PDB file of C-alpha atoms in Angstrom:
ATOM      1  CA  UNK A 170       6.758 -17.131   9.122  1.00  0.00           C
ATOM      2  CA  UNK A 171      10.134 -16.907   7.504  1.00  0.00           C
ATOM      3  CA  UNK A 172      12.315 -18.144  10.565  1.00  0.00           C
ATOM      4  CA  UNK A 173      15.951 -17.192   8.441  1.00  0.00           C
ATOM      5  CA  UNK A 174      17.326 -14.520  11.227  1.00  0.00           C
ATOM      6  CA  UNK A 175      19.682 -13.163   8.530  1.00  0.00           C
ATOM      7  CA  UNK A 176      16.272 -12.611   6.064  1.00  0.00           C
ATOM      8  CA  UNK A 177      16.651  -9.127   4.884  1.00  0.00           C
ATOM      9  CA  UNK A 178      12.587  -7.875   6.241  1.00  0.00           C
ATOM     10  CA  UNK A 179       9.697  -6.266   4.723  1.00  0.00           C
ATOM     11  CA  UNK A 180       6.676  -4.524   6.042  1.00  0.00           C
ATOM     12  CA  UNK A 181       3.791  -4.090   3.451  1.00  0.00           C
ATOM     13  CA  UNK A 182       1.541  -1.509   4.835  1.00  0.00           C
ATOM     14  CA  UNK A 183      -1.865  -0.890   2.693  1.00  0.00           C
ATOM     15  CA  UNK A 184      -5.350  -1.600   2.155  1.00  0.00           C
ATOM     16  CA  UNK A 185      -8.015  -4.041   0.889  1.00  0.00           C
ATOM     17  CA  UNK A 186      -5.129  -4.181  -1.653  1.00  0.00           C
ATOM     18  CA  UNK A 187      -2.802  -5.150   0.143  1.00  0.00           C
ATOM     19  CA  UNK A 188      -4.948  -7.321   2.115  1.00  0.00           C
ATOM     20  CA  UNK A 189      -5.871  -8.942  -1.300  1.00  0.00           C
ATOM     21  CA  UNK A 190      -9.859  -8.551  -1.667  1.00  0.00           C
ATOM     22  CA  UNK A 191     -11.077  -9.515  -4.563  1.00  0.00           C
ATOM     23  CA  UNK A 192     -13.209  -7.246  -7.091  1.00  0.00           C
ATOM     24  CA  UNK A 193     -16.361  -8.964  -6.694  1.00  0.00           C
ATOM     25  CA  UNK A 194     -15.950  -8.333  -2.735  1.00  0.00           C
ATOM     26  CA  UNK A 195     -15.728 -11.966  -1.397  1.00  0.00           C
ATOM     27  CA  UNK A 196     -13.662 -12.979   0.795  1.00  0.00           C
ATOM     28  CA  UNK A 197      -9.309 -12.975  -0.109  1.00  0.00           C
ATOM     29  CA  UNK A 198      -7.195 -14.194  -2.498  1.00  0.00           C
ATOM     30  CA  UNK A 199      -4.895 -16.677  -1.366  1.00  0.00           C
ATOM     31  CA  UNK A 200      -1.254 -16.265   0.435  1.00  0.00           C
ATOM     32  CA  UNK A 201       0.292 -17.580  -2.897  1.00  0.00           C
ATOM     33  CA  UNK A 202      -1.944 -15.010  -5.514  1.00  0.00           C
ATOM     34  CA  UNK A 203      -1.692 -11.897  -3.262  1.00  0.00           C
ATOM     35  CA  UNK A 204       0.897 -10.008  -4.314  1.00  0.00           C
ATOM     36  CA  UNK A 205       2.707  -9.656  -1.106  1.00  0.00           C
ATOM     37  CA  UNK A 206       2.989 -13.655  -1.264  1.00  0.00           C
ATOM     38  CA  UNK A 207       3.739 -13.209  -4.907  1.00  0.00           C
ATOM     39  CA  UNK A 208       6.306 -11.131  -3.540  1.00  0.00           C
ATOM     40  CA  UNK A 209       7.319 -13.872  -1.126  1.00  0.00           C
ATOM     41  CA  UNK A 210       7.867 -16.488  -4.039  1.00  0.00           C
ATOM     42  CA  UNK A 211       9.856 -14.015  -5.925  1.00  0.00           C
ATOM     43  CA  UNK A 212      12.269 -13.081  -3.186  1.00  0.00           C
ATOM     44  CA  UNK A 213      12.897 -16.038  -1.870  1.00  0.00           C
ATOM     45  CA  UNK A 214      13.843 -17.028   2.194  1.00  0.00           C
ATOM     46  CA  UNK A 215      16.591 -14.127   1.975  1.00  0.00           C
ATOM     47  CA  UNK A 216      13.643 -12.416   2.384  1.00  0.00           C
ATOM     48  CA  UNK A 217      10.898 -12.138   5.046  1.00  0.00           C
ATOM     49  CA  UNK A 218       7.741 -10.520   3.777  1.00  0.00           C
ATOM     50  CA  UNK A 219       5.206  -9.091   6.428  1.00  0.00           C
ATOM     51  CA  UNK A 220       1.841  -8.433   5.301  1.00  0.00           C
ATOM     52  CA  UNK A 221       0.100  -5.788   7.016  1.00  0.00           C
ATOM     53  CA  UNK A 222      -3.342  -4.890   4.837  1.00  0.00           C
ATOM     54  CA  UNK A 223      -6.880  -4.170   6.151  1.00  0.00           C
ATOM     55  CA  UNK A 224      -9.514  -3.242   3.848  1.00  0.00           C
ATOM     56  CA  UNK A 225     -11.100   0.206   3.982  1.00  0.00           C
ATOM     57  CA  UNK A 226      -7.528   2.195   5.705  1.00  0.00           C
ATOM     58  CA  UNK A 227      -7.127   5.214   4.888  1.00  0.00           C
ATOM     59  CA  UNK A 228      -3.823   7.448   5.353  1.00  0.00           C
ATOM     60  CA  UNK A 229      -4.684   9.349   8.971  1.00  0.00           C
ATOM     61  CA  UNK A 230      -8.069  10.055   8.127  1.00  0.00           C
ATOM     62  CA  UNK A 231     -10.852   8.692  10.959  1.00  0.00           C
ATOM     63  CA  UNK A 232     -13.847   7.181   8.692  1.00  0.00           C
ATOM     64  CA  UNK A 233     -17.013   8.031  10.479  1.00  0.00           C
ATOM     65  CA  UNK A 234     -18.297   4.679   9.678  1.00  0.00           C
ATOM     66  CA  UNK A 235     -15.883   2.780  10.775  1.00  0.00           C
ATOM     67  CA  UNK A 236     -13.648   3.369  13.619  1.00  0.00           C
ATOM     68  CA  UNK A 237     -10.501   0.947  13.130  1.00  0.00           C
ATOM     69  CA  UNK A 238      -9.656   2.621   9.348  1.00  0.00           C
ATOM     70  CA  UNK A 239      -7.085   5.179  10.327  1.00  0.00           C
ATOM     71  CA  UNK A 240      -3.838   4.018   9.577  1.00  0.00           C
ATOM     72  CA  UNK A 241      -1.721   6.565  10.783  1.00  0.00           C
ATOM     73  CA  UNK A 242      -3.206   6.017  14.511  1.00  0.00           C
ATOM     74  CA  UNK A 243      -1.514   2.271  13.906  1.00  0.00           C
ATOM     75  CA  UNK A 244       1.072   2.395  11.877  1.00  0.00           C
ATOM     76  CA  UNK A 245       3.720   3.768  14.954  1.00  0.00           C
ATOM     77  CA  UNK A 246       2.888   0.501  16.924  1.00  0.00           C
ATOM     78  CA  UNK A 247       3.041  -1.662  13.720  1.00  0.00           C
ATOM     79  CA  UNK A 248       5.976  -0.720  13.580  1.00  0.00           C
ATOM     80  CA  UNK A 249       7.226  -1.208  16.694  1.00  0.00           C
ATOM     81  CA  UNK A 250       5.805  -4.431  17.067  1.00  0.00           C
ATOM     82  CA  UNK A 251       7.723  -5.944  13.570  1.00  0.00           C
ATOM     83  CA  UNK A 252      11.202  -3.618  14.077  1.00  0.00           C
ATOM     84  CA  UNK A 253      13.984  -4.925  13.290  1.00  0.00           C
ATOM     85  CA  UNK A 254      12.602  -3.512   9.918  1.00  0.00           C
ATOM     86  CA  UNK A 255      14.778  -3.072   6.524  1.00  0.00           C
ATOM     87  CA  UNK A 256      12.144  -1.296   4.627  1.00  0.00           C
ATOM     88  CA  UNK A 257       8.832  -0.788   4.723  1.00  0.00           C
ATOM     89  CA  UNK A 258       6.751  -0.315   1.729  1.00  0.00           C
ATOM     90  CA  UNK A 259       3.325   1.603   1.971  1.00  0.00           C
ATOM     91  CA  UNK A 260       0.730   1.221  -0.826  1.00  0.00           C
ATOM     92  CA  UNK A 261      -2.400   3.616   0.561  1.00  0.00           C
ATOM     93  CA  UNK A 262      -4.315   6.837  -0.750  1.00  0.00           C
ATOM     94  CA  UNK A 263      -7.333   5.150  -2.743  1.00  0.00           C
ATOM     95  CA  UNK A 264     -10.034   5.380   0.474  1.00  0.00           C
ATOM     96  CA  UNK A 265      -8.985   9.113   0.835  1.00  0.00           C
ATOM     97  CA  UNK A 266     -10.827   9.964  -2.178  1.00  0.00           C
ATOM     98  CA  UNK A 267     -14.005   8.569  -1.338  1.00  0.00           C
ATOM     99  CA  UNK A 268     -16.214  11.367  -1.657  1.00  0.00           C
ATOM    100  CA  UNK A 269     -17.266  11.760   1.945  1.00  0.00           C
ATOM    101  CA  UNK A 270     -13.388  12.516   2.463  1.00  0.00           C
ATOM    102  CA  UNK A 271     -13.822  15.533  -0.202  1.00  0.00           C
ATOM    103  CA  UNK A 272      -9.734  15.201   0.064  1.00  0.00           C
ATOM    104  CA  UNK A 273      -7.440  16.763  -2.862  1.00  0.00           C
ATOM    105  CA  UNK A 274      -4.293  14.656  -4.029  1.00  0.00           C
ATOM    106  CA  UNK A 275      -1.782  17.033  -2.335  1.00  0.00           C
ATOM    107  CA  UNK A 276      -3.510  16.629   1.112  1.00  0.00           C
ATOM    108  CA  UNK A 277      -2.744  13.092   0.615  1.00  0.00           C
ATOM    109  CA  UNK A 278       0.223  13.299  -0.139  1.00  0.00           C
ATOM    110  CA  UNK A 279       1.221  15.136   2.570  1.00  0.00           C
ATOM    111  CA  UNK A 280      -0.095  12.363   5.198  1.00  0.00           C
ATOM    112  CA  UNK A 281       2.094   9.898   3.187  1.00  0.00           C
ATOM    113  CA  UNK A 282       4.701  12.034   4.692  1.00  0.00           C
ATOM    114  CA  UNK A 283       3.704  11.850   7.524  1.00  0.00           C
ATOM    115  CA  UNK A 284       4.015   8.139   7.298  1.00  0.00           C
ATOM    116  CA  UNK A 285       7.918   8.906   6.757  1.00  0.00           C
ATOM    117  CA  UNK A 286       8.316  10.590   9.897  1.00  0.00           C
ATOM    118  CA  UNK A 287       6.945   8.048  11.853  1.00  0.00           C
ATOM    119  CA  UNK A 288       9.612   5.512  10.577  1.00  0.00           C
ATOM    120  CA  UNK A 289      12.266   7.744  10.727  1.00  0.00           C
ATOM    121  CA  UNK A 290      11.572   8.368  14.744  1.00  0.00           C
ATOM    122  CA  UNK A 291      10.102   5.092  15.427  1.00  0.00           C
ATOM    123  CA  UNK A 292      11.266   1.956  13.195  1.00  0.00           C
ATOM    124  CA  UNK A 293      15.269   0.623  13.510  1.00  0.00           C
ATOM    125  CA  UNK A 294      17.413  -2.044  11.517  1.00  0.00           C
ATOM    126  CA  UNK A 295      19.204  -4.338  13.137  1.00  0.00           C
ATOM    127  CA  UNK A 296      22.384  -2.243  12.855  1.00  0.00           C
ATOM    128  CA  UNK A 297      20.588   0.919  14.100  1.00  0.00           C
ATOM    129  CA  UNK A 298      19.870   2.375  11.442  1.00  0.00           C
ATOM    130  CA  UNK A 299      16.443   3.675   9.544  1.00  0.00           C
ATOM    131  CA  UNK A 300      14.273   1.284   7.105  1.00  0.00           C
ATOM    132  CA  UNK A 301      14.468   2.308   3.573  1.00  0.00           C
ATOM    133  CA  UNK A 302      10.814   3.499   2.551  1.00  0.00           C
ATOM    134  CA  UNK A 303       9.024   2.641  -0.767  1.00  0.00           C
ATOM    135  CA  UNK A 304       5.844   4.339  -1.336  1.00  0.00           C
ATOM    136  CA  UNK A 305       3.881   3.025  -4.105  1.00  0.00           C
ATOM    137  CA  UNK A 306       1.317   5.235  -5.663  1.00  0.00           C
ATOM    138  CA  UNK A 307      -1.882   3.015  -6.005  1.00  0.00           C
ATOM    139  CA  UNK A 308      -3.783   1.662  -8.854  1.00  0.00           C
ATOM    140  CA  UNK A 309      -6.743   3.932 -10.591  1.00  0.00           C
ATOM    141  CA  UNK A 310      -9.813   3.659  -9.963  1.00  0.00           C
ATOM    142  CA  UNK A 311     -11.587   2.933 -13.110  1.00  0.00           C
ATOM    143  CA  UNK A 312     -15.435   3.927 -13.136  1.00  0.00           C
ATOM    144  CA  UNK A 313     -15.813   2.173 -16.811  1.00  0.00           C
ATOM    145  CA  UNK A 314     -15.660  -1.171 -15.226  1.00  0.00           C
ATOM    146  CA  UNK A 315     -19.105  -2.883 -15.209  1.00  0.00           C
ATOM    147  CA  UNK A 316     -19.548  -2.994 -11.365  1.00  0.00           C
ATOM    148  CA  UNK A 317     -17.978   0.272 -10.473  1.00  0.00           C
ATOM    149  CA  UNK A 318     -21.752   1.947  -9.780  1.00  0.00           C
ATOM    150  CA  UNK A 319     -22.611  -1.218  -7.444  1.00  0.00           C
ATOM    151  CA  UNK A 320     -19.859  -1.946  -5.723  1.00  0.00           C
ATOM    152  CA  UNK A 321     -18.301   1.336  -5.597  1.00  0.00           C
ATOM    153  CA  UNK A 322     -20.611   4.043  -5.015  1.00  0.00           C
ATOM    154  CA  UNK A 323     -18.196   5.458  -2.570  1.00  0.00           C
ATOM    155  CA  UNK A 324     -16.498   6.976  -5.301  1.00  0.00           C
ATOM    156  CA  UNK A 325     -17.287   9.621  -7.980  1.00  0.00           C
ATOM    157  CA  UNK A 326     -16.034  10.769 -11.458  1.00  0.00           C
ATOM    158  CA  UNK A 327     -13.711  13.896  -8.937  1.00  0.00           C
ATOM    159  CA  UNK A 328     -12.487  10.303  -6.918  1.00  0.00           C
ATOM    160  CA  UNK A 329     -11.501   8.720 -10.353  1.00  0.00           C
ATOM    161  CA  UNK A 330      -9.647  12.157 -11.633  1.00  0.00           C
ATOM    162  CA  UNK A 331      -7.980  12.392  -8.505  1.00  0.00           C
ATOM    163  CA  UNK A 332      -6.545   8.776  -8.631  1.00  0.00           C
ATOM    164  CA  UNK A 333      -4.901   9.509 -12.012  1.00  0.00           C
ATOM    165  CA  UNK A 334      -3.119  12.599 -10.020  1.00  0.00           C
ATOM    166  CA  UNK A 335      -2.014  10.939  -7.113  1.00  0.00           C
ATOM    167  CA  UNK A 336       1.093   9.350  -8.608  1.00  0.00           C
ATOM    168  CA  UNK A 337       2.703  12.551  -9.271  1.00  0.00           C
ATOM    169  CA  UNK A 338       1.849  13.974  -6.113  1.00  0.00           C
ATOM    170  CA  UNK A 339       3.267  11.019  -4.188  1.00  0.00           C
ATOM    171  CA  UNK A 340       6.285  10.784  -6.028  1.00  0.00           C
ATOM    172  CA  UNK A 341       7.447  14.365  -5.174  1.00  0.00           C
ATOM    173  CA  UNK A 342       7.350  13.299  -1.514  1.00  0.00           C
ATOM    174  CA  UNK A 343       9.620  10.089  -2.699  1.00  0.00           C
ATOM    175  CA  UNK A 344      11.510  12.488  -3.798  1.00  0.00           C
ATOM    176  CA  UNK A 345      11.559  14.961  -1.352  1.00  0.00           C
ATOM    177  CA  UNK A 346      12.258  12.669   1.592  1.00  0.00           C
ATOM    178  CA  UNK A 347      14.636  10.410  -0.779  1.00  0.00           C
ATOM    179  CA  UNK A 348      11.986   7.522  -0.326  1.00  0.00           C
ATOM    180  CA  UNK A 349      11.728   5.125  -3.117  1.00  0.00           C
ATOM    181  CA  UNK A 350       8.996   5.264  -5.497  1.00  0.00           C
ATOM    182  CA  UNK A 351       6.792   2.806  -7.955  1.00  0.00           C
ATOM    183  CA  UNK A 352       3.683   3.007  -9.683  1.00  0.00           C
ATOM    184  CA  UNK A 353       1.349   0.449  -9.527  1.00  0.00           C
ATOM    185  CA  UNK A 354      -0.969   1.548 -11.854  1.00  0.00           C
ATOM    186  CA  UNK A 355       1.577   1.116 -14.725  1.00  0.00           C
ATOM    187  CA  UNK A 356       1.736  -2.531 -14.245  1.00  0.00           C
ATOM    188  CA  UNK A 357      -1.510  -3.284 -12.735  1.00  0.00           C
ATOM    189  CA  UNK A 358      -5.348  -2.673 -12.903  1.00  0.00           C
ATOM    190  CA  UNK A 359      -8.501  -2.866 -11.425  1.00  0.00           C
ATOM    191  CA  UNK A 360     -10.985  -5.946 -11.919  1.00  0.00           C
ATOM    192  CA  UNK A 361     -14.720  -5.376 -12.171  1.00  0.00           C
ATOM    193  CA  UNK A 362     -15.618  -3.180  -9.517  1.00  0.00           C
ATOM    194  CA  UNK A 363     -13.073  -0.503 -10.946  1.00  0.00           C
ATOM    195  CA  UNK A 364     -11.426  -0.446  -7.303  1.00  0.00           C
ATOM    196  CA  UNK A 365      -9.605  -3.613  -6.639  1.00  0.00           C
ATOM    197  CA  UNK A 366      -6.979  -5.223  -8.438  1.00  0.00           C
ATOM    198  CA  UNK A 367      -7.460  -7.528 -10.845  1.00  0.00           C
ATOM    199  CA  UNK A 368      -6.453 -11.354 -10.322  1.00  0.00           C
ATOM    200  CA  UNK A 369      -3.609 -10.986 -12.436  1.00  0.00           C
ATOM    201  CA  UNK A 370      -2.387  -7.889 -11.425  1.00  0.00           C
ATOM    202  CA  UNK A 371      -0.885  -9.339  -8.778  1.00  0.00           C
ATOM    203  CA  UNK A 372       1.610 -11.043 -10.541  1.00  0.00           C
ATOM    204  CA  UNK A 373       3.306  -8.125 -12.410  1.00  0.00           C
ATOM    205  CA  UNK A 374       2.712  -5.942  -8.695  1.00  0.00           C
ATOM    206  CA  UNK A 375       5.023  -8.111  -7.010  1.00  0.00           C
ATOM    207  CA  UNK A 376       7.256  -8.023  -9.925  1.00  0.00           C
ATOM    208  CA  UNK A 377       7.614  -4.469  -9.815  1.00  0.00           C
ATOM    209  CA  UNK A 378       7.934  -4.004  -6.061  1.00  0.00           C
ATOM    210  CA  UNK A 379      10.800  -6.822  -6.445  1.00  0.00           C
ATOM    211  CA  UNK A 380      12.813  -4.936  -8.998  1.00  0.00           C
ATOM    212  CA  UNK A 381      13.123  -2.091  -6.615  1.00  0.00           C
ATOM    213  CA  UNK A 382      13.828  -4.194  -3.798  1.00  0.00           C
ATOM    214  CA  UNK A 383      16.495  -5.904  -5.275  1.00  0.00           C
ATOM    215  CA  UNK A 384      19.138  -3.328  -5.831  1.00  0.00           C
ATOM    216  CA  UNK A 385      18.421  -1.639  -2.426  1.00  0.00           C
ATOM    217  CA  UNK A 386      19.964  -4.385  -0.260  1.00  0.00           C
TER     218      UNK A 386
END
């Protein structure tokens, strides 16, 4: 825990991306190869990063095999349980597409808004105010990859497609709601199972968050 009380502070809300699972599906990359503690590193103790990923989340969708993955039905008390906030960055819309989801890029989208609201009503600064938002459009999937058929049958050639059209969709929210806005996938990329990022995407992912963090202070 970053104990600086002046640290300028950082929710990460995702998935097993942000959580930092590794392609071959063991276990977690460490605190200092995850990007968030890339991020960390990067930013310095000015800075107090807060890591909130769980593998699986969707946007506000309830996953009928397995009841914790909604993370609109958590994300209000997250945030209420790390406010004072200064911005909160949200990195989800990959688990929507699974095919049992049949979900079109617009739809999600539209729950990323949703995410918006609920910091808007629910999150403060420490002056009052409301947490600047970054939404970051996620990596693609990538069904070339060798293990994309075994580890990631969840997912079809429509799930791939729509990844590639989710950035566009999520940046007219950004700007819509005058969020911030990056795109992971044009810095970053999948390892072998074509779903989660690659060891060494992690680096320039933290770099990229970073560079929009910096002027926004």
């Amino acid at each position: 825990m970053n104990v600086n009380p002046a640290a300028f502070t950082i929710l990460c809300f995702g998935d097993s991306n942000t959580f930092g699972q590794p392609s071959d599906g063991h276990g977690r990359w460490p605190a200092d190869v995850r990007w968030t503690g890339r991020l960390q590193q990067l930013l310095g103790t000015r800075y107090a990063i807060i890591e909130e990923g769980l593998g699986g989340r969707t946007t506000d969708l309830d996953d009928p095999d397995r009841d914790d993955r909604n993370g609109r039905t958590y994300f209000q008390p997250c945030l209420r349980s790390h406010s004072p906030l200064d911005m909160v960055v949200i990195m989800l819309g990959n688990n929507d597409l699974k095919t049992k989801f049949g979900r079109e890029t617009e739809a999600v989208a539209t729950a990323l808004e949703g995410y918006i609201d609920n910091i808007e009503r629910t999150a403060w600064t420490r002056n009052g105010g409301v947490p600047a938002v970054l939404l970051v459009s996620p990596i693609h999937l990538d069904a070339d990859q060798p293990a994309f058929a075994e580890r990631s049958s969840e997912y079809d050639a429509n799930s791939v497609r729509k990844s590639r059209e989710l950035g566009a969709a999520i940046r007219r929210v950004a700007d819509k709601r005058k969020a911030l806005f990056v795109d992971a996938a044009t810095v970053a990329c999948p390892g072998d199972d074509g779903t989660h990022l690659s060891r060494d995407s992690h680096e320039p992912l933290s770099k990229l968050i970073a560079q929009e963090i910096r002027p926004n202070i």
